[in-house]
Every structure is written in structure tokens, then in C-alpha cells.
CSV table of C-alpha atoms in Angstrom, one decimal:
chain,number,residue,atom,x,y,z
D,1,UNK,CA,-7.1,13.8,-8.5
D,2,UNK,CA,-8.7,16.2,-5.6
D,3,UNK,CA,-6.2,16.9,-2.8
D,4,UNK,CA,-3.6,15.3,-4.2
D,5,UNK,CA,0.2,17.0,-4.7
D,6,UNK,CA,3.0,15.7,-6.1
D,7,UNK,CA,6.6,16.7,-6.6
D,8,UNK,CA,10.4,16.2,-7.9
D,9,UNK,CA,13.2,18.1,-8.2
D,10,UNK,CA,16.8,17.6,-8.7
D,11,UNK,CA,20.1,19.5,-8.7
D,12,UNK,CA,24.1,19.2,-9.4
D,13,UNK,CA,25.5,19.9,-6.2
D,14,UNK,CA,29.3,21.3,-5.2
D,15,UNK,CA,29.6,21.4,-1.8
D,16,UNK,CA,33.4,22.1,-2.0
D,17,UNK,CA,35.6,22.9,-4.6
D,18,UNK,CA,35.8,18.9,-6.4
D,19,UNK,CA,33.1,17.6,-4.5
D,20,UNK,CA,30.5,16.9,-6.9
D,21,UNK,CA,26.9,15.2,-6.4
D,22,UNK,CA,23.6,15.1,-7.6
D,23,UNK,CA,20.6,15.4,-5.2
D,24,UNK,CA,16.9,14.6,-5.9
D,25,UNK,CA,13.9,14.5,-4.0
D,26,UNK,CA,10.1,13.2,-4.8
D,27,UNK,CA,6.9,13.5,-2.9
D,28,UNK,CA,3.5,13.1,-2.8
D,29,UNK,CA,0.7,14.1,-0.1
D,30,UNK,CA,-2.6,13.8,-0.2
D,31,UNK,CA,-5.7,15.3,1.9
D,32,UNK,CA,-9.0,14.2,2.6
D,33,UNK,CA,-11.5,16.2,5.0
D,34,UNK,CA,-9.4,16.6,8.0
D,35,UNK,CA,-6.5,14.4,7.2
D,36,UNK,CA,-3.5,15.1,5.7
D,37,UNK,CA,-0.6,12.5,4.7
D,38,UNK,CA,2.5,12.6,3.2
D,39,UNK,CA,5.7,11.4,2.1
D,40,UNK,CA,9.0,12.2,0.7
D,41,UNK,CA,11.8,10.0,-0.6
D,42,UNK,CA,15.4,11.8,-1.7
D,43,UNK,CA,18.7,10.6,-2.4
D,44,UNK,CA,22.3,12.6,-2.7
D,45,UNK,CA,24.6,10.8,-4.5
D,46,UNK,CA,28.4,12.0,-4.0
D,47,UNK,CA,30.3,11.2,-6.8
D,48,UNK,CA,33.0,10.9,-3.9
D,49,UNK,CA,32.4,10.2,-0.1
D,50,UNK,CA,29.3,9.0,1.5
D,51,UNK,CA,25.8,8.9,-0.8
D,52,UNK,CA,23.0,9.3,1.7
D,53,UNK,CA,19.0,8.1,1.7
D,54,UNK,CA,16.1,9.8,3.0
D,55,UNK,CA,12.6,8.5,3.7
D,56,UNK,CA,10.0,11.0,5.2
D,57,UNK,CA,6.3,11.0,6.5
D,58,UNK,CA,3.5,12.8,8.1
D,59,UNK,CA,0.0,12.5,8.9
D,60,UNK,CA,-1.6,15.2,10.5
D,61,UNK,CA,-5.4,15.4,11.7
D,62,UNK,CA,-7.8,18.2,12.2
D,63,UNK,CA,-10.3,16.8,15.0
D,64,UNK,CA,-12.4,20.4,14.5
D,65,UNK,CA,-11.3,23.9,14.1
D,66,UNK,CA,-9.5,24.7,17.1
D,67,UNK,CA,-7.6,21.2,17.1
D,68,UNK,CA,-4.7,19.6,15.3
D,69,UNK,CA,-2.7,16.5,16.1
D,70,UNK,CA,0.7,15.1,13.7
D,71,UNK,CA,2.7,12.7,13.8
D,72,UNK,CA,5.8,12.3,11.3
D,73,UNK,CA,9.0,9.9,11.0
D,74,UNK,CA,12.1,10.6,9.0
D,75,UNK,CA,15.2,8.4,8.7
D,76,UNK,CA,18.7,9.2,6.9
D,77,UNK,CA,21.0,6.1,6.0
D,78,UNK,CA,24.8,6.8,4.9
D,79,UNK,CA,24.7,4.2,2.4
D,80,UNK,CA,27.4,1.6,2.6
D,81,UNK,CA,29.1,3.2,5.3
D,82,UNK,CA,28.3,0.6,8.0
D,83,UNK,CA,26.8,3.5,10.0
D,84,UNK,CA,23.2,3.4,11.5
D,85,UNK,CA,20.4,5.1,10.1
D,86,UNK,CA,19.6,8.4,11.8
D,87,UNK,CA,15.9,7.9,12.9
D,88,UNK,CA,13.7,11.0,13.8
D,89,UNK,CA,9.9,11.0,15.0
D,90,UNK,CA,7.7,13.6,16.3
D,91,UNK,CA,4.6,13.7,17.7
D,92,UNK,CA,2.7,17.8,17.8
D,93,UNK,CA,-0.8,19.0,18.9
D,94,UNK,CA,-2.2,22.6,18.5
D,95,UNK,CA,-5.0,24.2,20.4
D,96,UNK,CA,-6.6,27.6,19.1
D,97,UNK,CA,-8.9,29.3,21.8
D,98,UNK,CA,-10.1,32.4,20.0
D,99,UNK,CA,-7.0,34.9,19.6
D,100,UNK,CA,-5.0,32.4,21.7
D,101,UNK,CA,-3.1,29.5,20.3
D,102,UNK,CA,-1.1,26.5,22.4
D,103,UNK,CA,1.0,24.2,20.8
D,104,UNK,CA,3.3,21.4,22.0
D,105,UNK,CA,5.5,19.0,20.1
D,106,UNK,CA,8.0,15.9,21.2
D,107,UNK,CA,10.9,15.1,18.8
D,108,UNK,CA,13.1,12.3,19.4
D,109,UNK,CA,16.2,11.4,17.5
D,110,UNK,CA,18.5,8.4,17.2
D,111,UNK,CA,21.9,8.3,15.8
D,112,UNK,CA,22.2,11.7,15.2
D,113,UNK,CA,24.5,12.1,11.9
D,114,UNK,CA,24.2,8.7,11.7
D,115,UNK,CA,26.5,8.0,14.7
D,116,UNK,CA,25.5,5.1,17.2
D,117,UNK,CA,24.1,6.4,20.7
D,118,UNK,CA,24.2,9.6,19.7
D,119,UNK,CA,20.7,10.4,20.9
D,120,UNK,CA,18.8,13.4,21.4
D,121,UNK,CA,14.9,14.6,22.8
D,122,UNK,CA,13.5,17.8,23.0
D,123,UNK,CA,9.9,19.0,24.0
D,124,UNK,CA,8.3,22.5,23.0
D,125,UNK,CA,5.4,24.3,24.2
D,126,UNK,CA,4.2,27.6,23.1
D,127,UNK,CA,1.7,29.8,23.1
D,128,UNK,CA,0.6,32.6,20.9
D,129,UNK,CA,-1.5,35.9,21.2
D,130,UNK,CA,-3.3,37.7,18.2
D,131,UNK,CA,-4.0,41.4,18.5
């Protein structure tokens, strides 16, 4: 199928010495004219300590050639832990004006490392010049 990708991968994992696990990861995006969407799903299973789940997506849209706006969510649960799921969203535009290029982005997330009201947001602007 045109503009379609699609992906898996998987791994034994030792992070320290006796600490095995085995990580995999799947995703699929797909674009269309101007749109792009995508998602990814993964898991790392410990084979002691805390298994964690991931859930990932992203949309992006190309208004014309010198505009770009994204959006994309992500959250992490530490399964059966009782913790709460880390949650992550950002939100990104991009501007080109010739050689010059603006961007800005927003990135908000909760329960960072899966800890409750542990919170964080950032902003980013930047600008670029070709030569």
C-alpha cells in the first residue's frame, strides 16, 4: 500500500549484570498528500523488576511548503506497580521563509518516571539561517 510503513523489532536486554529482559517495539505510519500519522506500541518485559508499556502517536500536517503543524501523545505505564502512567504531549509548528526557518514547539509532561505530580513544561523557539 502507497505511503504506508511498518515496523518491529525486538531485543534481549541486560541492563545490569542479572538483569535480564526482552524489549519489542511495532509501528506503523502512513501518509497521504500533506498528512502524516503514526503510531508505535512497545513493551520491555523484565524478567525481574518493573515491565513497562508504551503507546505513541503523531500526526503532522503540511498546510503548503513553507508550513508544518504536529501534534503527538506518548504515555509510559509501569505495569502493576500502582504508579501513574507518565503522559507526554506536544504540540510544534515550522515556518520556512526562503533561507530562513522558525519553529516553535510546547511539550508537557505528567508524572515524569511515572511518579505522581511530578510535572514538567517546556517551550522552544528557534530559528535557522541557510547560507
Amino acid at each position: 500500500m502507497e505511503g504506508l510503513t511498518i515496523g518491529y523489532a525486538q531485543q534481549d536486554v541486560e541492563v545490569t549484570t542479572n538483569t535480564k529482559g526482552d524489549e519489542s517495539t511495532m509501528y506503523a505510519k502512513y501518509a497521504i498528500g500533506g498528512i502524516t500519522v503514526g503510531i508505535q506500541m512497545s513493551e520491555n518485559d523484565m524478567a525481574s523488576g518493573t515491565d513497562y508499556e508504551s503507546t505513541g502517536f503523531g500526526v503532522s500536517y503540511q498546510v503548503n511548503d513553507d508550513l508544518t503543524v504536529s501534534y503527538g501523545a506518548h504515555e509510559i505505564e509501569a505495569v502493576g506497580s500502582g504508579n501513574p502512567d507518565q503522559e507526554t504531549a506536544a504540540i510544534g509548528v515550522s515556518y520556512t521563509m526562503g533561507s530562513i526557518g522558525l519553529s516553535g514547539t510546547f511539550n508537557s509532561v505528567d508524572n515524569v518516571s511515572n511518579v505522581n505530580a511530578s510535572d514538567l513544561q517546556s517551550y522552544e523557539l528557534g530559528i535557522s539561517f541557510a547560507f
